[in-house]
XYZ file of N, CA and C in Angstrom:
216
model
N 200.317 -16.974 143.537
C 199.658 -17.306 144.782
C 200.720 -17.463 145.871
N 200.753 -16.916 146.758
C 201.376 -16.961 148.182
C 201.330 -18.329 148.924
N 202.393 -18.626 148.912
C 202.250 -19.964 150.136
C 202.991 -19.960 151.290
N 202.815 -20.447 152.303
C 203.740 -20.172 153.670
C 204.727 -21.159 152.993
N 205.483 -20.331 154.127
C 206.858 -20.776 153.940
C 207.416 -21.629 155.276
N 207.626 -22.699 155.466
C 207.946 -23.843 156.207
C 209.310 -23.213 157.427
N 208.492 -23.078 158.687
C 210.223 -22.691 159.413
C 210.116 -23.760 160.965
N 211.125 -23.996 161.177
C 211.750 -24.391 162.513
C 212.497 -23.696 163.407
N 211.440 -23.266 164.485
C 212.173 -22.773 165.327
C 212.840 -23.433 166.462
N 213.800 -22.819 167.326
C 214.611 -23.711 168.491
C 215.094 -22.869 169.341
N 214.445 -23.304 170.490
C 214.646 -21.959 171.629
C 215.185 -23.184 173.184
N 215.852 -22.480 173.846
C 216.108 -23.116 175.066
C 214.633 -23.049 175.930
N 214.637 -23.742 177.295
C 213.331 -23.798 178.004
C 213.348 -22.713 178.594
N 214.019 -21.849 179.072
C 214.332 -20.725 179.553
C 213.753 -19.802 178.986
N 214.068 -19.779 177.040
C 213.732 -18.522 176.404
C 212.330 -19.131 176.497
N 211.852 -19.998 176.087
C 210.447 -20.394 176.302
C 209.541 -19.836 177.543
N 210.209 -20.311 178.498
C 209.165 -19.746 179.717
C 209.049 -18.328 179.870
N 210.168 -17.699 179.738
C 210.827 -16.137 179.937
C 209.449 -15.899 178.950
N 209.100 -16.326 177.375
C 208.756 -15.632 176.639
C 207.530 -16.358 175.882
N 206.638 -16.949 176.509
C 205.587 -18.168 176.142
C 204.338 -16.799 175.879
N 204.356 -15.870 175.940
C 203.485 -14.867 175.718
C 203.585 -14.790 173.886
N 204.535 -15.053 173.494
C 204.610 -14.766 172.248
C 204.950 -15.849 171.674
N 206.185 -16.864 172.034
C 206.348 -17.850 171.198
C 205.326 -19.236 171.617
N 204.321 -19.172 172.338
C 203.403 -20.230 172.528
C 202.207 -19.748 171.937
N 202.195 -18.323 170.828
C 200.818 -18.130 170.026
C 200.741 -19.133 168.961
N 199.283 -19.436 168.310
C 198.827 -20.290 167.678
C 199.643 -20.021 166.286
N 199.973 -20.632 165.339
C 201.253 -20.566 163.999
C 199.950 -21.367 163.071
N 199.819 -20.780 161.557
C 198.985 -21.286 160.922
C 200.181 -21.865 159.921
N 200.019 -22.872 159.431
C 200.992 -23.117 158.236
C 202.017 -24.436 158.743
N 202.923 -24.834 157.852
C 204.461 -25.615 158.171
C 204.829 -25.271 159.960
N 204.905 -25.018 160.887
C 205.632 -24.323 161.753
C 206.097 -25.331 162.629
N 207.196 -25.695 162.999
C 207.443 -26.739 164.722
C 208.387 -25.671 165.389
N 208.427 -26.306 166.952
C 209.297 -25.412 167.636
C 209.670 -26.547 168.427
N 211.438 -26.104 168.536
C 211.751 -27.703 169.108
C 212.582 -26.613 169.956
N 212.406 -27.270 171.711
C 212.801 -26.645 172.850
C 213.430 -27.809 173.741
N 214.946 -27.168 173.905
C 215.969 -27.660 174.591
C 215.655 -27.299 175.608
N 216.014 -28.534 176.867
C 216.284 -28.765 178.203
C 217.046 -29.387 178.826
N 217.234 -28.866 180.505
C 218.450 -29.059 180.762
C 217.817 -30.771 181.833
N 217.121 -30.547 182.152
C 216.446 -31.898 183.308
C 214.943 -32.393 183.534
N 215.007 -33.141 183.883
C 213.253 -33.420 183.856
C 212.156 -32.356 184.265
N 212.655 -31.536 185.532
C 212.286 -30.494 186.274
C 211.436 -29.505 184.752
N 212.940 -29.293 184.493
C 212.609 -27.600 183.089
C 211.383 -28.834 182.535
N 211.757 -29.923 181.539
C 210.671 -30.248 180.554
C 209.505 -30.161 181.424
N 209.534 -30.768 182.377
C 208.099 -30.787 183.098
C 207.507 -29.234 183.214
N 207.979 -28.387 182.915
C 207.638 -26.960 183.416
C 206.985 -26.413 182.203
N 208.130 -27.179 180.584
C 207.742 -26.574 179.734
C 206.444 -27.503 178.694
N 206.546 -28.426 179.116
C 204.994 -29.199 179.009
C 203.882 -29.010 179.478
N 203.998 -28.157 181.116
C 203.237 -27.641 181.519
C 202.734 -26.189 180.788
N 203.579 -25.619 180.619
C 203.544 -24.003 179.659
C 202.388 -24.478 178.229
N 202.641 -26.253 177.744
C 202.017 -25.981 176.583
C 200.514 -25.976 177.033
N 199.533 -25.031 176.311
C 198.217 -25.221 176.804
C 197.469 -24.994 175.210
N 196.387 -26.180 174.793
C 195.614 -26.179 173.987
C 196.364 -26.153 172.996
N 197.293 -26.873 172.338
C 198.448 -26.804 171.129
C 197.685 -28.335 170.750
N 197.487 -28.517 169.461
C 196.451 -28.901 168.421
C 197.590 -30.312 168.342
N 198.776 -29.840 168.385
C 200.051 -30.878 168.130
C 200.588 -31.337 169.445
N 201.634 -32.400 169.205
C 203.017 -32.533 170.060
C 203.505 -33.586 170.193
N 204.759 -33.638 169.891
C 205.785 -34.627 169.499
C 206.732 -35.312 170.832
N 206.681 -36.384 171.211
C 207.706 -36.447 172.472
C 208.139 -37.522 171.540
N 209.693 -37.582 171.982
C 210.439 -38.877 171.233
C 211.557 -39.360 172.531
N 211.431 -40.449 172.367
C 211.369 -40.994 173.837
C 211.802 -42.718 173.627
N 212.387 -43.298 174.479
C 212.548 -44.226 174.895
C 211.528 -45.261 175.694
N 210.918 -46.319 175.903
C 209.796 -46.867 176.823
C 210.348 -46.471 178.428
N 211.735 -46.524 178.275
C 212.108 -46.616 179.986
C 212.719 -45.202 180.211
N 212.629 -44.406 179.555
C 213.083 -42.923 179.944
C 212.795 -42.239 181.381
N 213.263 -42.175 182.029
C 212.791 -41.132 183.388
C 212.192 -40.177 182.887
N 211.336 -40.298 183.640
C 210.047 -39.078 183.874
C 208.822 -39.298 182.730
N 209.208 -40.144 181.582
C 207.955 -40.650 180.658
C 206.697 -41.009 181.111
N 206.355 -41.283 182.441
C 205.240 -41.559 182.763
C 204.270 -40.193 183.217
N 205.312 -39.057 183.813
C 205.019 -37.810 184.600
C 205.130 -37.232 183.384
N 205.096 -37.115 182.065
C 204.922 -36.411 181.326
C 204.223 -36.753 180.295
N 203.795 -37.678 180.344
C 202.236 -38.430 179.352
C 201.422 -37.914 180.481
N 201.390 -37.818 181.474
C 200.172 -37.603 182.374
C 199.647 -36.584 181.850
């Protein structure tokens, strides 16, 4: 019997936005994608990019800049 096989991907916010046509399709199975940024600006852009994703992980501090503008 076939079972997926568990992967992690890791892309900058850049390759993300450049390429959210393909790496923001729906993944059945194990899958995370953990995306580096350079300032609040990019994350805010690439939080915005996520649309209808079932998941999502922020790890965070209570007093972090921009934590409030990005729970919104």
């Amino acid at each position: 019997m076939a079972r997926p096989t568990p992967a992690l991907l890791a892309v900058s916010a850049e390759q993300l936005l450049a390429n959210g046509d393909r790496l923001l399709v729906e993944c059945f199975g194990p899958t995370s994608l953990v995306v580096g940024y350079r300032d609040l600006d990019q994350l805010l852009a690439v939080a915005d990019a996520l649309d209808g994703q079932l998941t999502a992980t922020i790890h965070a501090e209570g007093t972090e800049p921009g934590l409030a503008e990005l729970l919104r």
